[in-house]
Short mmCIF file of C-alpha atoms in Angstrom, two decimals:
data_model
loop_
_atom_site.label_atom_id
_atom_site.label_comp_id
_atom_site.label_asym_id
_atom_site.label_seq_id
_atom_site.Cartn_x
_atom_site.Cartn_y
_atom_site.Cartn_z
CA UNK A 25 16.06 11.64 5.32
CA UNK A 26 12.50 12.76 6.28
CA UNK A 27 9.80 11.77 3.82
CA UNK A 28 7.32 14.55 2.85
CA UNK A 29 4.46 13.78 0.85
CA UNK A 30 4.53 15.39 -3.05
CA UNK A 31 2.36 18.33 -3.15
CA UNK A 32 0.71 16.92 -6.01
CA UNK A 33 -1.22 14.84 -4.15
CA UNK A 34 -1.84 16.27 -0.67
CA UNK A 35 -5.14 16.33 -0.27
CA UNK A 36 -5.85 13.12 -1.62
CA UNK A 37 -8.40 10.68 -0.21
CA UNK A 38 -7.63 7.97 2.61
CA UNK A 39 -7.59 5.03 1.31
CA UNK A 40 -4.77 2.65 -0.35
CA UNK A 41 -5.83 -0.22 -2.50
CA UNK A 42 -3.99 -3.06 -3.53
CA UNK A 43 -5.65 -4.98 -5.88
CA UNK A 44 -3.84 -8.23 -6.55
CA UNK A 45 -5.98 -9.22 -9.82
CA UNK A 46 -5.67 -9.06 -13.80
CA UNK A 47 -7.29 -6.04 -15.39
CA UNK A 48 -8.10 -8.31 -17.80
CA UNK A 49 -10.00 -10.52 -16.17
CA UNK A 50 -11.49 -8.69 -13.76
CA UNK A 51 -12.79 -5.41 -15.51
CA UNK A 52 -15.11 -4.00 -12.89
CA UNK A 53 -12.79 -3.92 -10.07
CA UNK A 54 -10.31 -1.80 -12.13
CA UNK A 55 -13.20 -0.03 -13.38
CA UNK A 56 -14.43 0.93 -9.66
CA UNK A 57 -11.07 2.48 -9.31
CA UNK A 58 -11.81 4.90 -11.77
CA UNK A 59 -15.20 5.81 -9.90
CA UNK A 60 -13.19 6.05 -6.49
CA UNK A 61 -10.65 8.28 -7.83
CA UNK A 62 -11.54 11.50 -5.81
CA UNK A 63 -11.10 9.26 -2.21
CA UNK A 64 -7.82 7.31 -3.02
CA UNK A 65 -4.54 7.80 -1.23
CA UNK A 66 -3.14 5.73 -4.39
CA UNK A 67 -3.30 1.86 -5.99
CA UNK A 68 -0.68 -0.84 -5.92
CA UNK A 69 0.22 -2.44 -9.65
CA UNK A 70 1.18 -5.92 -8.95
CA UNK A 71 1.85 -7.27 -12.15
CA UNK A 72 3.47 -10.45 -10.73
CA UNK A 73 4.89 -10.19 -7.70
CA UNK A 74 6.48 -7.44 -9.07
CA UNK A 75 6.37 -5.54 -12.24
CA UNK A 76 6.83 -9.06 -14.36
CA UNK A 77 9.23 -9.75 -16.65
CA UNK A 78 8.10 -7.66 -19.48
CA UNK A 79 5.43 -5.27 -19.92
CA UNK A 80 2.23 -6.29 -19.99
CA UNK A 81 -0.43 -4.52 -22.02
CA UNK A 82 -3.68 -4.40 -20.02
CA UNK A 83 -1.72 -3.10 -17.16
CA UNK A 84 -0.24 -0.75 -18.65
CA UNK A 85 -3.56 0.49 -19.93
CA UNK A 86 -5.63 0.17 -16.35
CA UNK A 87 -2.08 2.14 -15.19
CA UNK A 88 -2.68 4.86 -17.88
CA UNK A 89 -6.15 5.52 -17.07
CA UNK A 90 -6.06 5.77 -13.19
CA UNK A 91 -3.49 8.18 -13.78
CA UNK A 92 -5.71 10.24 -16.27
CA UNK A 93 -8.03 10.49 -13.41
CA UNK A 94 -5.11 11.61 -11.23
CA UNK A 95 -4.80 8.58 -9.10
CA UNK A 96 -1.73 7.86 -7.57
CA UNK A 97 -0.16 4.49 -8.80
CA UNK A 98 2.74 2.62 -6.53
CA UNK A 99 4.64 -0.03 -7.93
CA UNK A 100 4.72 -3.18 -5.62
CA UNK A 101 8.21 -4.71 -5.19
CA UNK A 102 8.62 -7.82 -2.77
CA UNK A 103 11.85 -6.80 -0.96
CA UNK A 104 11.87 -10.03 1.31
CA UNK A 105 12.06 -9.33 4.59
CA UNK A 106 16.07 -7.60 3.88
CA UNK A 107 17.27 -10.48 2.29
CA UNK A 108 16.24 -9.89 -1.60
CA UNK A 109 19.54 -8.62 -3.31
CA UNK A 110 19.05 -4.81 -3.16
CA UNK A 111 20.29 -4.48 -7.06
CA UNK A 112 17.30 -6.61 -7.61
CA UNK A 113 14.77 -4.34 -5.63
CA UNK A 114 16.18 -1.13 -7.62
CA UNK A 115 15.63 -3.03 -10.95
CA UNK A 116 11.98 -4.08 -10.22
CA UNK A 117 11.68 -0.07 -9.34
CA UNK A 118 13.03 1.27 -12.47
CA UNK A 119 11.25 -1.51 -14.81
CA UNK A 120 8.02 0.22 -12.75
CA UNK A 121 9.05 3.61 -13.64
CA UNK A 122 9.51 2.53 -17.16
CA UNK A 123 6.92 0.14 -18.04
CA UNK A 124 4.01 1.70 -16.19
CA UNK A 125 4.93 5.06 -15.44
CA UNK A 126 4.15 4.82 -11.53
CA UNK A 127 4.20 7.18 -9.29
CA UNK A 128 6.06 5.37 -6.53
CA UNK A 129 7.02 2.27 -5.35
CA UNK A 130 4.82 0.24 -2.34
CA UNK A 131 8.07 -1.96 -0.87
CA UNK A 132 6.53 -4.93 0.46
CA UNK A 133 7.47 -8.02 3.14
CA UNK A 134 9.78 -5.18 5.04
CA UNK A 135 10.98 -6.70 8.44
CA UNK A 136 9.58 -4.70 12.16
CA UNK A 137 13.13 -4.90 13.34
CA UNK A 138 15.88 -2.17 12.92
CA UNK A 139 19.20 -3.73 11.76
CA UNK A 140 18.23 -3.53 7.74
CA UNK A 141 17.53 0.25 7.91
CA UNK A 142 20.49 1.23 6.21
CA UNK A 143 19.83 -0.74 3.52
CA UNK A 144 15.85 0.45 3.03
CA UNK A 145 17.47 3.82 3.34
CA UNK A 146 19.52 3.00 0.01
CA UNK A 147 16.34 1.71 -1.68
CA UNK A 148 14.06 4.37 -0.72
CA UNK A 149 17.11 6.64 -2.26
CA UNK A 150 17.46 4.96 -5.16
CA UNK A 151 13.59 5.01 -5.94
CA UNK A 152 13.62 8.73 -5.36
CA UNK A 153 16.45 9.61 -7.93
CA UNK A 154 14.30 7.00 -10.60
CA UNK A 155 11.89 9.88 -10.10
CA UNK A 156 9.41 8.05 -7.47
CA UNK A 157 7.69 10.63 -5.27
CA UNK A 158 5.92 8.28 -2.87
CA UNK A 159 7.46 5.30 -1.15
CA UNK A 160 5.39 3.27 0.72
CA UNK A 161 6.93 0.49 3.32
CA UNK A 162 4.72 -2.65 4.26
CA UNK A 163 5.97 -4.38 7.42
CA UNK A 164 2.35 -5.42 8.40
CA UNK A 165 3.14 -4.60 11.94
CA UNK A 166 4.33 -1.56 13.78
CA UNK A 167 8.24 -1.85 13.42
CA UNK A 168 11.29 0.11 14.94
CA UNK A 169 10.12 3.88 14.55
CA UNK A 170 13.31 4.41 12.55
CA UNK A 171 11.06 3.11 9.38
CA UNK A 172 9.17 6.24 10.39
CA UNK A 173 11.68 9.17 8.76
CA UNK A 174 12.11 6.97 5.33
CA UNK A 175 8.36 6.25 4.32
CA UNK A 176 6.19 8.73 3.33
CA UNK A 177 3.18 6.37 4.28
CA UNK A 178 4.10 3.26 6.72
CA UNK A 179 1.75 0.05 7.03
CA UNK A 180 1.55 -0.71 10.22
CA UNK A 181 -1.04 -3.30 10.23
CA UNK A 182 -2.09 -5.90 7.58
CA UNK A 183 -4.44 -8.63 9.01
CA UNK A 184 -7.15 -9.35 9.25
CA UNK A 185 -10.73 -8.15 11.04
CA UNK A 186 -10.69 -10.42 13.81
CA UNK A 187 -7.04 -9.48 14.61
CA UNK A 188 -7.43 -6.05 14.07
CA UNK A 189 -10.19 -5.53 16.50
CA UNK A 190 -7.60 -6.80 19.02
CA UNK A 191 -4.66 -4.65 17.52
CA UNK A 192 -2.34 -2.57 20.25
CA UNK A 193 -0.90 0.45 19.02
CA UNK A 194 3.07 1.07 20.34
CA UNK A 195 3.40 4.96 21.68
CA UNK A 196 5.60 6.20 19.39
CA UNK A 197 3.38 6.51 16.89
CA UNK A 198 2.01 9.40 18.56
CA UNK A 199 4.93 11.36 17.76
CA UNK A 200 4.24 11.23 14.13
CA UNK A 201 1.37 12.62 12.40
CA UNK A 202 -1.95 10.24 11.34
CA UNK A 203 -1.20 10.90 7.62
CA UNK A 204 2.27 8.85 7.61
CA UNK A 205 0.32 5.52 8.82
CA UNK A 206 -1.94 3.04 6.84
CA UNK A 207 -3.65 -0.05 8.09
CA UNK A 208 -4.78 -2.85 5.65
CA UNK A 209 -7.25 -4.98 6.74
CA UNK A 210 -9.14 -8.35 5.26
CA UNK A 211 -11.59 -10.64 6.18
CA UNK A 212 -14.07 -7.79 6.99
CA UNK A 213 -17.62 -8.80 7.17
CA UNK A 214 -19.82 -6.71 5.04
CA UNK A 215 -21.14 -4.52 7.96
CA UNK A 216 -18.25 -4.30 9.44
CA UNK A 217 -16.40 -1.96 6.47
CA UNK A 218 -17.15 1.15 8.07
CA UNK A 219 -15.96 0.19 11.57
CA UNK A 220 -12.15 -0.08 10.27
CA UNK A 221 -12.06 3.16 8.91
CA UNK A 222 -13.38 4.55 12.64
CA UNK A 223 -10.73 2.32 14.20
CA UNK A 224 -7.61 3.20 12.07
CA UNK A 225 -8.68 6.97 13.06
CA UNK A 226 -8.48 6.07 16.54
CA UNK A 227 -5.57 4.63 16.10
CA UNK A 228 -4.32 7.29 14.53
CA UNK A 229 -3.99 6.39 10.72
CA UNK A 230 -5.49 8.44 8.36
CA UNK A 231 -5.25 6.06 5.70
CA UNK A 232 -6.83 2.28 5.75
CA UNK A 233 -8.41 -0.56 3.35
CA UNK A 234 -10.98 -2.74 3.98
CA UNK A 235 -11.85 -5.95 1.84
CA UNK A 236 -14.14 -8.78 2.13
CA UNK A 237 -11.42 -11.29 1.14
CA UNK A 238 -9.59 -14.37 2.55
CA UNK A 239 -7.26 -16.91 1.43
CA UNK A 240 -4.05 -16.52 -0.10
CA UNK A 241 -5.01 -13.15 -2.06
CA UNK A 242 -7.50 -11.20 0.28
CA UNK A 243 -6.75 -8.56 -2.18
CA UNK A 244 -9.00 -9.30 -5.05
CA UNK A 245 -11.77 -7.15 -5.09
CA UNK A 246 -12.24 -3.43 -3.97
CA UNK A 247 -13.58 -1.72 -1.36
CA UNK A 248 -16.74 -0.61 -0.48
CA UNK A 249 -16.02 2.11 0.94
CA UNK A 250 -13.85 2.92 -2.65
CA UNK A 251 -17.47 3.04 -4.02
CA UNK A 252 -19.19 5.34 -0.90
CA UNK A 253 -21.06 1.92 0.41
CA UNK A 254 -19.36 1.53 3.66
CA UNK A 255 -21.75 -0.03 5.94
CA UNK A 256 -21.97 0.60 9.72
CA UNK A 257 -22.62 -1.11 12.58
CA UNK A 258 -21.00 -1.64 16.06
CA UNK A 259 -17.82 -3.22 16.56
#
């Protein structure tokens, strides 16, 4: 199968958030979103490693109004590397789909190596006939290029700024065009934020986020560049 993106959002901005924190608690970053709107490929819900075990009202609020404002909202399921059950994947989609109304799904902790494609080719199937229309693959590193013809964006890097500046890019990503990659990056000094979105052109993805962030969840705060304050400066 060979992923096309939904013409409802093609000419959407380039860059992919996911923001790992509680609408509740922090109000300004889901706020920014809003403001961003016009430059956003989409935004991953991660209610709890997943979309929780039952709805959860303030999500389902932030998910209602990013949508008003036509973002693009993927539903993050943790897939484990292959080994997560995939009846378990499919319900974490459809409690997505029905909860929060997302778009698509953002399938995370997907392995670089080819021997579970078949069964990522079942999920991305299954998500598609729950009604997703995006499904976005994270395995953090370029994988097998089969991964290629069943995302309709691929991560291909998630690390952070010191390891991206060293980053090698395989060359069969050349056959594929800069709109179907995405590289996620953390740990970026301040005046460094505009420098990844130069690189990941270079490198030949179109779509890229850049936090500030360490620790266990880099992914707590937005973008600058979400908010037009990208910084420059030489890498």
């Amino acid at each position: 199968m060979t992923a096309t993106a939904p013409a409802a959002h093609q000419d959407d901005g380039r860059l992919l958030v996911p923001l790992y924190v509680h609408p509740a608690t922090h109000p300004e970053e889901w706020a920014a979103l809003l403001d961003a709107a016009p430059r956003l490929y989409g935004v991953v819900l991660n209610v709890a490693d997943g979309p929780g075990g039952r709805p959860d009202p303030a999500f389902h609020a932030a998910a209602a109004r990013l949508r008003a404002a036509g973002v693009r909202l993927l539903g993050y399921v943790d897939t484990g590397y292959g080994h997560r059950r995939t009846g378990a994947v499919v319900a974490d989609i459809r409690r997505h789909r029905r909860w929060y109304d997302v778009d698509g799904v953002f399938l995370d902790q997907v392995p670089a190596h080819d021997t579970p494609l078949p069964r990522y080719r079942r999920v991305v199937l299954a998500a598609r006939v729950l009604g997703a229309r995006t499904a976005v693959l994270n395995p953090g590193t370029h994988p097998g290029p089969g991964y290629a013809s069943l995302a309709d964006l691929l991560v291909t890097f998630e690390g952070t700024w010191e390891d991206y500046r060293r980053a090698r890019i395989p060359e069969w990503t050349t056959g594929h065009p800069p709109e179907r990659f995405c590289h996620l990056v953390y740990g970026v000094p301040e005046e460094r934020t505009a420098n990844v979105a130069r690189l990941a052109a270079r490198r030949g993805a179109a779509v890229h986020c850049a936090v500030p962030g360490t620790g266990a969840n880099p992914w707590r705060s937005v973008p600058r560049a979400a908010a037009g304050l990208a910084a420059g400066g030489a890498i």
